[in-house]
Amino acid sequence: MVRSHARSPTKSATAGWIVENLSTAILLFDSKLRLQLVNSAGENLLSASVKKMTGQRVDQIFGNDALPKALQHALDTGQVVTEWDLEIVSASHLTQCVDCTLTPCGNGQGDANVLVEMSNSDGLRRILRDEAALGQQNVLRTLVKEMAHEIKNPLGGIRGAAQLLECELASPAHKEYTRLIVDEVDRLRKLMDRMLVPNAAPRMTGVNIHEVLEHVCSLLEAGTDPALTIIRDYDPSLPDLLADRDYLIQAFLNIAQNAAQAVSYQGTVSFRTRAQRQCTIGLKRYRLVIRIDIIDDGPGVPAEIAEDIFYPMISGRSNGTGLGLSIARSLIHGHGGQIIYSSKPGETVFSVWLPVENGT
Ligand SMILES: Nc1ncnc2c1ncn2[C@@H]1O[C@H](COP(=O)(O)OP(=O)(O)OP(=O)(O)O)[C@@H](O)[C@H]1O
Ligand SMILES: [Mg+2]
C-alpha cells in the first residue's frame, strides 16, 4: 500500500513498514483533494478504515472545514503549512485537536500531492483550556445558585402577604392584582428551583445507559407532535455504568429537549451509543468509556452564542432560561464525564463521554 522511491525492494518494503508503524498519522491527498494513502495511525486517529477512506474527498473524511481549508492553502501556495491545535471532526463525529504539517510535493507525473502528518494534541493544551473553562463555569454556577437561594427566601413571605391581602379585599378587580402577585411569585419560584438543582448528593447504582435513554425518549415523545422522528442506534454490548439514574435522565433530557426544540419537533433526533477504549477525560485516563451522541438535523447552534452555551443564563431562544446545558454539564462532570458539541446547519451533535470504571 505504501510506495517509496527507494532503489531496492527491501528498502521499499522497509519504508512501507516504517510508515505503517509510525505513531504519527500519515495521509496523502492528490490535487483534487482525494485521499490516496493513509497509514494505521491515520485509521486510528480518524476511526475509519483505509478501505473506506481511500479515494474519498477530504470533506467526506472530515466533518468540519479546518483541514480541507489548510489543505487547499498548502496546494494553492505550494508552501509547507503547519497548524497547531487544529480542531478536526472525523466522519464519526469525534472532535479532536491535532498538530499537523502539510507538505505539497510532486507525484512524479507533473501533478501535486499534499502529504499530511498529523498527531493528536489532545494532551496538555486542550486539557488546560477545558479545565480553565470548566473552572469559570463552576464559579458562575455557584454564583447563580447563591443568587437563586437569596431570591427564593423572601418569595414565600411575599406570596403569604399577597394571600392575606386578598382576604382583606372586597373588590374582585383588586383581587386580580393580588392573584397576579401570587402567580408571578410561583413562576419565579419554579425558575429559582431550576437554578438550584442539583442539590442532593448523587446516589450511585448500576445503571443501563439504554434504559436511561429510552426513558428520555418516552418523555420526549409524550405529548409532542408525531412528526418528530427518533432514531436509536445503540451498541447493545455496552456494560452498566455506576451512576445516579435520575441525574443522568435529567442531563440527557436537557440535551434532547434542545435537539427537539431545534427541529421544532418536526425533524429527526438520533441517539447513538458506542464504547470507546483508552480515553482521556480531563486529567484521567480510562480503559473503557461510553460515548453517547444526541444528533439533530436542525439549523445548528446560533453563531453568536456558540462559545458560551454551557454557561448559565445563555440562551438563543426567546422563552429559554439558558439553564438546561449548564445543569447537564455539571451533572455529567459529577459523574467524571465530559460533554462537547459540534454544530453546522443540518447536523448538531452533542457528545457525552461517561467512564465505566475509575480512571488512572
Ligand atoms: N441542538 C441544538 N441546536 C441548536 N441550538 C442549540 C441546541 N442545543 C442548544 N442550543 C442553543 O443553546 C442555547 C442554550 O441551551 P440551554 O438548554 O442551556 O438553554 P435553553 O434551552 O435556552 O433554556 P432552558 O433552560 O429552558 O433549557 C439554546 O437556547 C439554543 O440556542
Ligand atoms: Mg434547553
PDB file of N, CA, C and O in Angstrom, residues 143-216:
ATOM      1  N   LEU A 143     -22.359  31.083  41.728  1.00  0.00           N
ATOM      2  CA  LEU A 143     -22.904  32.435  41.881  1.00  0.00           C
ATOM      3  C   LEU A 143     -24.410  32.442  41.610  1.00  0.00           C
ATOM      4  O   LEU A 143     -25.190  33.008  42.377  1.00  0.00           O
ATOM      5  N   VAL A 144     -24.783  31.768  40.512  1.00  0.00           N
ATOM      6  CA  VAL A 144     -26.204  31.710  40.143  1.00  0.00           C
ATOM      7  C   VAL A 144     -27.001  30.991  41.228  1.00  0.00           C
ATOM      8  O   VAL A 144     -28.089  31.428  41.604  1.00  0.00           O
ATOM      9  N   LYS A 145     -26.419  29.902  41.775  1.00  0.00           N
ATOM     10  CA  LYS A 145     -27.118  29.150  42.826  1.00  0.00           C
ATOM     11  C   LYS A 145     -27.331  30.024  44.054  1.00  0.00           C
ATOM     12  O   LYS A 145     -28.411  30.048  44.650  1.00  0.00           O
ATOM     13  N   GLU A 146     -26.267  30.757  44.451  1.00  0.00           N
ATOM     14  CA  GLU A 146     -26.378  31.600  45.649  1.00  0.00           C
ATOM     15  C   GLU A 146     -27.404  32.707  45.434  1.00  0.00           C
ATOM     16  O   GLU A 146     -28.194  33.029  46.323  1.00  0.00           O
ATOM     17  N   MET A 147     -27.391  33.254  44.220  1.00  0.00           N
ATOM     18  CA  MET A 147     -28.345  34.311  43.903  1.00  0.00           C
ATOM     19  C   MET A 147     -29.777  33.754  43.964  1.00  0.00           C
ATOM     20  O   MET A 147     -30.670  34.365  44.552  1.00  0.00           O
ATOM     21  N   ALA A 148     -29.954  32.555  43.384  1.00  0.00           N
ATOM     22  CA  ALA A 148     -31.287  31.939  43.376  1.00  0.00           C
ATOM     23  C   ALA A 148     -31.758  31.699  44.802  1.00  0.00           C
ATOM     24  O   ALA A 148     -32.925  31.923  45.142  1.00  0.00           O
ATOM     25  N   HIS A 149     -30.827  31.268  45.654  1.00  0.00           N
ATOM     26  CA  HIS A 149     -31.156  30.995  47.051  1.00  0.00           C
ATOM     27  C   HIS A 149     -31.645  32.277  47.742  1.00  0.00           C
ATOM     28  O   HIS A 149     -32.667  32.288  48.422  1.00  0.00           O
ATOM     29  N   GLU A 150     -30.905  33.369  47.505  1.00  0.00           N
ATOM     30  CA  GLU A 150     -31.249  34.662  48.126  1.00  0.00           C
ATOM     31  C   GLU A 150     -32.585  35.195  47.617  1.00  0.00           C
ATOM     32  O   GLU A 150     -33.351  35.778  48.364  1.00  0.00           O
ATOM     33  N   ILE A 151     -32.846  34.987  46.318  1.00  0.00           N
ATOM     34  CA  ILE A 151     -34.119  35.479  45.754  1.00  0.00           C
ATOM     35  C   ILE A 151     -35.278  34.634  46.270  1.00  0.00           C
ATOM     36  O   ILE A 151     -36.359  35.137  46.555  1.00  0.00           O
ATOM     37  N   LYS A 152     -35.026  33.328  46.415  1.00  0.00           N
ATOM     38  CA  LYS A 152     -36.114  32.415  46.799  1.00  0.00           C
ATOM     39  C   LYS A 152     -36.589  32.678  48.238  1.00  0.00           C
ATOM     40  O   LYS A 152     -37.786  32.581  48.514  1.00  0.00           O
ATOM     41  N   ASN A 153     -35.663  33.011  49.112  1.00  0.00           N
ATOM     42  CA  ASN A 153     -36.011  33.185  50.536  1.00  0.00           C
ATOM     43  C   ASN A 153     -37.201  34.103  50.781  1.00  0.00           C
ATOM     44  O   ASN A 153     -38.168  33.692  51.412  1.00  0.00           O
ATOM     45  N   PRO A 154     -37.190  35.357  50.272  1.00  0.00           N
ATOM     46  CA  PRO A 154     -38.329  36.248  50.588  1.00  0.00           C
ATOM     47  C   PRO A 154     -39.592  35.934  49.781  1.00  0.00           C
ATOM     48  O   PRO A 154     -40.646  36.509  50.084  1.00  0.00           O
ATOM     49  N   LEU A 155     -39.493  35.041  48.781  1.00  0.00           N
ATOM     50  CA  LEU A 155     -40.667  34.813  47.928  1.00  0.00           C
ATOM     51  C   LEU A 155     -41.855  34.238  48.713  1.00  0.00           C
ATOM     52  O   LEU A 155     -43.006  34.601  48.476  1.00  0.00           O
ATOM     53  N   GLY A 156     -41.536  33.333  49.666  1.00  0.00           N
ATOM     54  CA  GLY A 156     -42.594  32.734  50.491  1.00  0.00           C
ATOM     55  C   GLY A 156     -43.358  33.823  51.239  1.00  0.00           C
ATOM     56  O   GLY A 156     -44.594  33.808  51.297  1.00  0.00           O
ATOM     57  N   GLY A 157     -42.599  34.791  51.787  1.00  0.00           N
ATOM     58  CA  GLY A 157     -43.208  35.895  52.545  1.00  0.00           C
ATOM     59  C   GLY A 157     -44.100  36.755  51.654  1.00  0.00           C
ATOM     60  O   GLY A 157     -45.232  37.108  52.034  1.00  0.00           O
ATOM     61  N   ILE A 158     -43.601  37.056  50.462  1.00  0.00           N
ATOM     62  CA  ILE A 158     -44.375  37.903  49.535  1.00  0.00           C
ATOM     63  C   ILE A 158     -45.679  37.194  49.144  1.00  0.00           C
ATOM     64  O   ILE A 158     -46.761  37.789  49.142  1.00  0.00           O
ATOM     65  N   ARG A 159     -45.569  35.889  48.882  1.00  0.00           N
ATOM     66  CA  ARG A 159     -46.755  35.116  48.481  1.00  0.00           C
ATOM     67  C   ARG A 159     -47.787  35.114  49.616  1.00  0.00           C
ATOM     68  O   ARG A 159     -48.981  35.358  49.399  1.00  0.00           O
ATOM     69  N   GLY A 160     -47.296  34.838  50.845  1.00  0.00           N
ATOM     70  CA  GLY A 160     -48.204  34.782  52.010  1.00  0.00           C
ATOM     71  C   GLY A 160     -48.895  36.124  52.221  1.00  0.00           C
ATOM     72  O   GLY A 160     -50.116  36.181  52.442  1.00  0.00           O
ATOM     73  N   ALA A 161     -48.107  37.208  52.123  1.00  0.00           N
ATOM     74  CA  ALA A 161     -48.666  38.541  52.346  1.00  0.00           C
ATOM     75  C   ALA A 161     -49.722  38.870  51.288  1.00  0.00           C
ATOM     76  O   ALA A 161     -50.777  39.433  51.605  1.00  0.00           O
ATOM     77  N   ALA A 162     -49.481  38.476  50.046  1.00  0.00           N
ATOM     78  CA  ALA A 162     -50.441  38.746  48.970  1.00  0.00           C
ATOM     79  C   ALA A 162     -51.743  37.990  49.225  1.00  0.00           C
ATOM     80  O   ALA A 162     -52.835  38.506  48.985  1.00  0.00           O
ATOM     81  N   GLN A 163     -51.605  36.742  49.744  1.00  0.00           N
ATOM     82  CA  GLN A 163     -52.819  35.955  50.012  1.00  0.00           C
ATOM     83  C   GLN A 163     -53.624  36.572  51.156  1.00  0.00           C
ATOM     84  O   GLN A 163     -54.852  36.641  51.102  1.00  0.00           O
ATOM     85  N   LEU A 164     -52.898  37.060  52.205  1.00  0.00           N
ATOM     86  CA  LEU A 164     -53.599  37.719  53.330  1.00  0.00           C
ATOM     87  C   LEU A 164     -54.322  38.960  52.846  1.00  0.00           C
ATOM     88  O   LEU A 164     -55.478  39.211  53.217  1.00  0.00           O
ATOM     89  N   LEU A 165     -53.620  39.716  52.013  1.00  0.00           N
ATOM     90  CA  LEU A 165     -54.194  40.944  51.470  1.00  0.00           C
ATOM     91  C   LEU A 165     -55.458  40.628  50.669  1.00  0.00           C
ATOM     92  O   LEU A 165     -56.472  41.335  50.763  1.00  0.00           O
ATOM     93  N   GLU A 166     -55.406  39.524  49.922  1.00  0.00           N
ATOM     94  CA  GLU A 166     -56.544  39.138  49.082  1.00  0.00           C
ATOM     95  C   GLU A 166     -57.790  38.904  49.945  1.00  0.00           C
ATOM     96  O   GLU A 166     -58.900  39.279  49.579  1.00  0.00           O
ATOM     97  N   CYS A 167     -57.574  38.311  51.146  1.00  0.00           N
ATOM     98  CA  CYS A 167     -58.704  38.060  52.050  1.00  0.00           C
ATOM     99  C   CYS A 167     -59.335  39.362  52.518  1.00  0.00           C
ATOM    100  O   CYS A 167     -60.525  39.433  52.816  1.00  0.00           O
ATOM    101  N   GLU A 168     -58.509  40.404  52.643  1.00  0.00           N
ATOM    102  CA  GLU A 168     -59.000  41.698  53.147  1.00  0.00           C
ATOM    103  C   GLU A 168     -59.729  42.489  52.066  1.00  0.00           C
ATOM    104  O   GLU A 168     -60.456  43.421  52.366  1.00  0.00           O
ATOM    105  N   LEU A 169     -59.494  42.150  50.820  1.00  0.00           N
ATOM    106  CA  LEU A 169     -60.054  42.967  49.737  1.00  0.00           C
ATOM    107  C   LEU A 169     -61.474  42.528  49.389  1.00  0.00           C
ATOM    108  O   LEU A 169     -61.763  41.333  49.320  1.00  0.00           O
ATOM    109  N   ALA A 170     -62.319  43.517  49.134  1.00  0.00           N
ATOM    110  CA  ALA A 170     -63.700  43.200  48.802  1.00  0.00           C
ATOM    111  C   ALA A 170     -63.889  43.197  47.281  1.00  0.00           C
ATOM    112  O   ALA A 170     -64.590  42.352  46.729  1.00  0.00           O
ATOM    113  N   SER A 171     -63.206  44.115  46.610  1.00  0.00           N
ATOM    114  CA  SER A 171     -63.439  44.268  45.170  1.00  0.00           C
ATOM    115  C   SER A 171     -62.739  43.189  44.355  1.00  0.00           C
ATOM    116  O   SER A 171     -61.522  42.984  44.493  1.00  0.00           O
ATOM    117  N   PRO A 172     -63.475  42.460  43.490  1.00  0.00           N
ATOM    118  CA  PRO A 172     -62.852  41.430  42.635  1.00  0.00           C
ATOM    119  C   PRO A 172     -61.757  42.029  41.748  1.00  0.00           C
ATOM    120  O   PRO A 172     -60.760  41.362  41.452  1.00  0.00           O
ATOM    121  N   ALA A 173     -61.928  43.273  41.353  1.00  0.00           N
ATOM    122  CA  ALA A 173     -60.912  43.905  40.484  1.00  0.00           C
ATOM    123  C   ALA A 173     -59.583  44.014  41.224  1.00  0.00           C
ATOM    124  O   ALA A 173     -58.509  43.778  40.665  1.00  0.00           O
ATOM    125  N   HIS A 174     -59.638  44.342  42.522  1.00  0.00           N
ATOM    126  CA  HIS A 174     -58.413  44.436  43.323  1.00  0.00           C
ATOM    127  C   HIS A 174     -57.798  43.064  43.571  1.00  0.00           C
ATOM    128  O   HIS A 174     -56.589  42.904  43.632  1.00  0.00           O
ATOM    129  N   LYS A 175     -58.699  42.069  43.725  1.00  0.00           N
ATOM    130  CA  LYS A 175     -58.195  40.703  43.957  1.00  0.00           C
ATOM    131  C   LYS A 175     -57.369  40.204  42.760  1.00  0.00           C
ATOM    132  O   LYS A 175     -56.487  39.365  42.907  1.00  0.00           O
ATOM    133  N   GLU A 176     -57.714  40.709  41.569  1.00  0.00           N
ATOM    134  CA  GLU A 176     -56.936  40.361  40.358  1.00  0.00           C
ATOM    135  C   GLU A 176     -55.456  40.660  40.568  1.00  0.00           C
ATOM    136  O   GLU A 176     -54.581  39.895  40.180  1.00  0.00           O
ATOM    137  N   TYR A 177     -55.197  41.837  41.222  1.00  0.00           N
ATOM    138  CA  TYR A 177     -53.796  42.252  41.410  1.00  0.00           C
ATOM    139  C   TYR A 177     -53.061  41.293  42.344  1.00  0.00           C
ATOM    140  O   TYR A 177     -51.914  40.925  42.113  1.00  0.00           O
ATOM    141  N   THR A 178     -53.747  40.906  43.427  1.00  0.00           N
ATOM    142  CA  THR A 178     -53.050  40.006  44.372  1.00  0.00           C
ATOM    143  C   THR A 178     -52.822  38.641  43.729  1.00  0.00           C
ATOM    144  O   THR A 178     -51.805  37.992  43.951  1.00  0.00           O
ATOM    145  N   ARG A 179     -53.786  38.190  42.882  1.00  0.00           N
ATOM    146  CA  ARG A 179     -53.596  36.901  42.193  1.00  0.00           C
ATOM    147  C   ARG A 179     -52.402  36.969  41.237  1.00  0.00           C
ATOM    148  O   ARG A 179     -51.638  36.027  41.103  1.00  0.00           O
ATOM    149  N   LEU A 180     -52.292  38.136  40.625  1.00  0.00           N
ATOM    150  CA  LEU A 180     -51.160  38.339  39.706  1.00  0.00           C
ATOM    151  C   LEU A 180     -49.834  38.201  40.469  1.00  0.00           C
ATOM    152  O   LEU A 180     -48.881  37.557  40.005  1.00  0.00           O
ATOM    153  N   ILE A 181     -49.815  38.806  41.678  1.00  0.00           N
ATOM    154  CA  ILE A 181     -48.582  38.711  42.501  1.00  0.00           C
ATOM    155  C   ILE A 181     -48.279  37.242  42.811  1.00  0.00           C
ATOM    156  O   ILE A 181     -47.157  36.760  42.638  1.00  0.00           O
ATOM    157  N   VAL A 182     -49.329  36.497  43.241  1.00  0.00           N
ATOM    158  CA  VAL A 182     -49.122  35.091  43.607  1.00  0.00           C
ATOM    159  C   VAL A 182     -48.626  34.288  42.396  1.00  0.00           C
ATOM    160  O   VAL A 182     -47.668  33.506  42.493  1.00  0.00           O
ATOM    161  N   ASP A 183     -49.255  34.504  41.225  1.00  0.00           N
ATOM    162  CA  ASP A 183     -48.850  33.756  40.023  1.00  0.00           C
ATOM    163  C   ASP A 183     -47.401  34.044  39.635  1.00  0.00           C
ATOM    164  O   ASP A 183     -46.631  33.146  39.304  1.00  0.00           O
ATOM    165  N   GLU A 184     -47.033  35.309  39.696  1.00  0.00           N
ATOM    166  CA  GLU A 184     -45.668  35.685  39.307  1.00  0.00           C
ATOM    167  C   GLU A 184     -44.647  35.138  40.299  1.00  0.00           C
ATOM    168  O   GLU A 184     -43.550  34.721  39.927  1.00  0.00           O
ATOM    169  N   VAL A 185     -45.030  35.164  41.598  1.00  0.00           N
ATOM    170  CA  VAL A 185     -44.132  34.599  42.620  1.00  0.00           C
ATOM    171  C   VAL A 185     -43.931  33.109  42.349  1.00  0.00           C
ATOM    172  O   VAL A 185     -42.813  32.598  42.415  1.00  0.00           O
ATOM    173  N   ASP A 186     -45.027  32.407  41.991  1.00  0.00           N
ATOM    174  CA  ASP A 186     -44.921  30.965  41.701  1.00  0.00           C
ATOM    175  C   ASP A 186     -44.006  30.714  40.510  1.00  0.00           C
ATOM    176  O   ASP A 186     -43.202  29.779  40.514  1.00  0.00           O
ATOM    177  N   ARG A 187     -44.135  31.560  39.485  1.00  0.00           N
ATOM    178  CA  ARG A 187     -43.296  31.398  38.287  1.00  0.00           C
ATOM    179  C   ARG A 187     -41.813  31.591  38.646  1.00  0.00           C
ATOM    180  O   ARG A 187     -40.944  30.812  38.272  1.00  0.00           O
ATOM    181  N   LEU A 188     -41.581  32.645  39.462  1.00  0.00           N
ATOM    182  CA  LEU A 188     -40.208  32.944  39.876  1.00  0.00           C
ATOM    183  C   LEU A 188     -39.641  31.805  40.737  1.00  0.00           C
ATOM    184  O   LEU A 188     -38.465  31.448  40.628  1.00  0.00           O
ATOM    185  N   ARG A 189     -40.512  31.231  41.595  1.00  0.00           N
ATOM    186  CA  ARG A 189     -40.054  30.152  42.479  1.00  0.00           C
ATOM    187  C   ARG A 189     -39.619  28.920  41.674  1.00  0.00           C
ATOM    188  O   ARG A 189     -38.623  28.278  41.967  1.00  0.00           O
ATOM    189  N   LYS A 190     -40.416  28.622  40.613  1.00  0.00           N
ATOM    190  CA  LYS A 190     -40.071  27.479  39.751  1.00  0.00           C
ATOM    191  C   LYS A 190     -38.722  27.711  39.072  1.00  0.00           C
ATOM    192  O   LYS A 190     -37.886  26.818  38.981  1.00  0.00           O
ATOM    193  N   LEU A 191     -38.523  28.947  38.614  1.00  0.00           N
ATOM    194  CA  LEU A 191     -37.265  29.272  37.944  1.00  0.00           C
ATOM    195  C   LEU A 191     -36.092  29.124  38.921  1.00  0.00           C
ATOM    196  O   LEU A 191     -35.047  28.549  38.602  1.00  0.00           O
ATOM    197  N   MET A 192     -36.280  29.623  40.153  1.00  0.00           N
ATOM    198  CA  MET A 192     -35.217  29.536  41.159  1.00  0.00           C
ATOM    199  C   MET A 192     -34.915  28.073  41.502  1.00  0.00           C
ATOM    200  O   MET A 192     -33.773  27.693  41.690  1.00  0.00           O
ATOM    201  N   ASP A 193     -35.994  27.235  41.544  1.00  0.00           N
ATOM    202  CA  ASP A 193     -35.790  25.811  41.838  1.00  0.00           C
ATOM    203  C   ASP A 193     -34.911  25.170  40.774  1.00  0.00           C
ATOM    204  O   ASP A 193     -34.054  24.351  41.063  1.00  0.00           O
ATOM    205  N   ARG A 194     -35.118  25.561  39.496  1.00  0.00           N
ATOM    206  CA  ARG A 194     -34.293  25.016  38.411  1.00  0.00           C
ATOM    207  C   ARG A 194     -32.845  25.463  38.566  1.00  0.00           C
ATOM    208  O   ARG A 194     -31.916  24.726  38.308  1.00  0.00           O
ATOM    209  N   MET A 195     -32.695  26.729  39.013  1.00  0.00           N
ATOM    210  CA  MET A 195     -31.327  27.244  39.170  1.00  0.00           C
ATOM    211  C   MET A 195     -30.596  26.518  40.300  1.00  0.00           C
ATOM    212  O   MET A 195     -29.378  26.399  40.280  1.00  0.00           O
ATOM    213  N   LEU A 196     -31.368  26.054  41.303  1.00  0.00           N
ATOM    214  CA  LEU A 196     -30.729  25.455  42.476  1.00  0.00           C
ATOM    215  C   LEU A 196     -30.332  23.997  42.270  1.00  0.00           C
ATOM    216  O   LEU A 196     -29.444  23.506  42.936  1.00  0.00           O
ATOM    217  N   VAL A 197     -31.012  23.263  41.359  1.00  0.00           N
ATOM    218  CA  VAL A 197     -30.677  21.844  41.194  1.00  0.00           C
ATOM    219  C   VAL A 197     -29.314  21.702  40.511  1.00  0.00           C
ATOM    220  O   VAL A 197     -28.920  22.595  39.775  1.00  0.00           O
ATOM    221  N   PRO A 198     -28.578  20.601  40.681  1.00  0.00           N
ATOM    222  CA  PRO A 198     -28.884  19.535  41.624  1.00  0.00           C
ATOM    223  C   PRO A 198     -28.278  19.839  42.990  1.00  0.00           C
ATOM    224  O   PRO A 198     -27.161  20.323  43.071  1.00  0.00           O
ATOM    225  N   ASN A 199     -29.018  19.549  44.022  1.00  0.00           N
ATOM    226  CA  ASN A 199     -28.526  19.855  45.365  1.00  0.00           C
ATOM    227  C   ASN A 199     -28.080  18.615  46.134  1.00  0.00           C
ATOM    228  O   ASN A 199     -27.061  18.627  46.795  1.00  0.00           O
ATOM    229  N   ALA A 200     -28.892  17.535  45.993  1.00  0.00           N
ATOM    230  CA  ALA A 200     -28.575  16.334  46.767  1.00  0.00           C
ATOM    231  C   ALA A 200     -27.363  15.607  46.181  1.00  0.00           C
ATOM    232  O   ALA A 200     -27.090  15.723  44.988  1.00  0.00           O
ATOM    233  N   ALA A 201     -26.654  14.880  47.052  1.00  0.00           N
ATOM    234  CA  ALA A 201     -25.501  14.089  46.574  1.00  0.00           C
ATOM    235  C   ALA A 201     -26.022  12.974  45.671  1.00  0.00           C
ATOM    236  O   ALA A 201     -27.103  12.436  45.911  1.00  0.00           O
ATOM    237  N   PRO A 202     -25.290  12.643  44.608  1.00  0.00           N
ATOM    238  CA  PRO A 202     -25.776  11.590  43.708  1.00  0.00           C
ATOM    239  C   PRO A 202     -25.846  10.234  44.411  1.00  0.00           C
ATOM    240  O   PRO A 202     -25.028   9.931  45.274  1.00  0.00           O
ATOM    241  N   ARG A 203     -26.870   9.448  44.041  1.00  0.00           N
ATOM    242  CA  ARG A 203     -26.993   8.075  44.576  1.00  0.00           C
ATOM    243  C   ARG A 203     -26.552   7.126  43.472  1.00  0.00           C
ATOM    244  O   ARG A 203     -27.263   6.906  42.500  1.00  0.00           O
ATOM    245  N   MET A 204     -25.344   6.581  43.641  1.00  0.00           N
ATOM    246  CA  MET A 204     -24.755   5.771  42.576  1.00  0.00           C
ATOM    247  C   MET A 204     -25.242   4.320  42.651  1.00  0.00           C
ATOM    248  O   MET A 204     -25.104   3.675  43.692  1.00  0.00           O
ATOM    249  N   THR A 205     -25.779   3.847  41.537  1.00  0.00           N
ATOM    250  CA  THR A 205     -26.168   2.433  41.417  1.00  0.00           C
ATOM    251  C   THR A 205     -25.786   1.961  40.017  1.00  0.00           C
ATOM    252  O   THR A 205     -25.402   2.778  39.180  1.00  0.00           O
ATOM    253  N   GLY A 206     -25.949   0.672  39.757  1.00  0.00           N
ATOM    254  CA  GLY A 206     -25.690   0.160  38.402  1.00  0.00           C
ATOM    255  C   GLY A 206     -26.782   0.665  37.466  1.00  0.00           C
ATOM    256  O   GLY A 206     -27.970   0.481  37.741  1.00  0.00           O
ATOM    257  N   VAL A 207     -26.390   1.338  36.406  1.00  0.00           N
ATOM    258  CA  VAL A 207     -27.384   1.953  35.510  1.00  0.00           C
ATOM    259  C   VAL A 207     -27.110   1.515  34.073  1.00  0.00           C
ATOM    260  O   VAL A 207     -25.975   1.567  33.603  1.00  0.00           O
ATOM    261  N   ASN A 208     -28.181   1.083  33.413  1.00  0.00           N
ATOM    262  CA  ASN A 208     -28.054   0.753  31.995  1.00  0.00           C
ATOM    263  C   ASN A 208     -28.343   2.013  31.180  1.00  0.00           C
ATOM    264  O   ASN A 208     -29.419   2.593  31.274  1.00  0.00           O
ATOM    265  N   ILE A 209     -27.371   2.425  30.376  1.00  0.00           N
ATOM    266  CA  ILE A 209     -27.494   3.700  29.666  1.00  0.00           C
ATOM    267  C   ILE A 209     -28.676   3.692  28.690  1.00  0.00           C
ATOM    268  O   ILE A 209     -29.352   4.705  28.481  1.00  0.00           O
ATOM    269  N   HIS A 210     -28.978   2.529  28.129  1.00  0.00           N
ATOM    270  CA  HIS A 210     -30.090   2.467  27.160  1.00  0.00           C
ATOM    271  C   HIS A 210     -31.443   2.609  27.854  1.00  0.00           C
ATOM    272  O   HIS A 210     -32.372   3.180  27.289  1.00  0.00           O
ATOM    273  N   GLU A 211     -31.505   2.115  29.087  1.00  0.00           N
ATOM    274  CA  GLU A 211     -32.752   2.283  29.849  1.00  0.00           C
ATOM    275  C   GLU A 211     -32.964   3.768  30.133  1.00  0.00           C
ATOM    276  O   GLU A 211     -34.075   4.300  30.013  1.00  0.00           O
ATOM    277  N   VAL A 212     -31.868   4.482  30.466  1.00  0.00           N
ATOM    278  CA  VAL A 212     -31.938   5.931  30.712  1.00  0.00           C
ATOM    279  C   VAL A 212     -32.402   6.652  29.441  1.00  0.00           C
ATOM    280  O   VAL A 212     -33.313   7.481  29.455  1.00  0.00           O
ATOM    281  N   LEU A 213     -31.778   6.292  28.312  1.00  0.00           N
ATOM    282  CA  LEU A 213     -32.109   6.983  27.048  1.00  0.00           C
ATOM    283  C   LEU A 213     -33.543   6.673  26.616  1.00  0.00           C
ATOM    284  O   LEU A 213     -34.242   7.549  26.091  1.00  0.00           O
ATOM    285  N   GLU A 214     -33.990   5.421  26.848  1.00  0.00           N
ATOM    286  CA  GLU A 214     -35.373   5.080  26.496  1.00  0.00           C
ATOM    287  C   GLU A 214     -36.359   5.901  27.322  1.00  0.00           C
ATOM    288  O   GLU A 214     -37.396   6.335  26.833  1.00  0.00           O
ATOM    289  N   HIS A 215     -36.013   6.113  28.599  1.00  0.00           N
ATOM    290  CA  HIS A 215     -36.871   6.939  29.464  1.00  0.00           C
ATOM    291  C   HIS A 215     -36.940   8.366  28.913  1.00  0.00           C
ATOM    292  O   HIS A 215     -38.006   8.965  28.838  1.00  0.00           O
ATOM    293  N   VAL A 216     -35.776   8.877  28.500  1.00  0.00           N
ATOM    294  CA  VAL A 216     -35.725  10.236  27.929  1.00  0.00           C
ATOM    295  C   VAL A 216     -36.569  10.293  26.647  1.00  0.00           C
ATOM    296  O   VAL A 216     -37.343  11.235  26.442  1.00  0.00           O
TER     297      VAL A 216
END
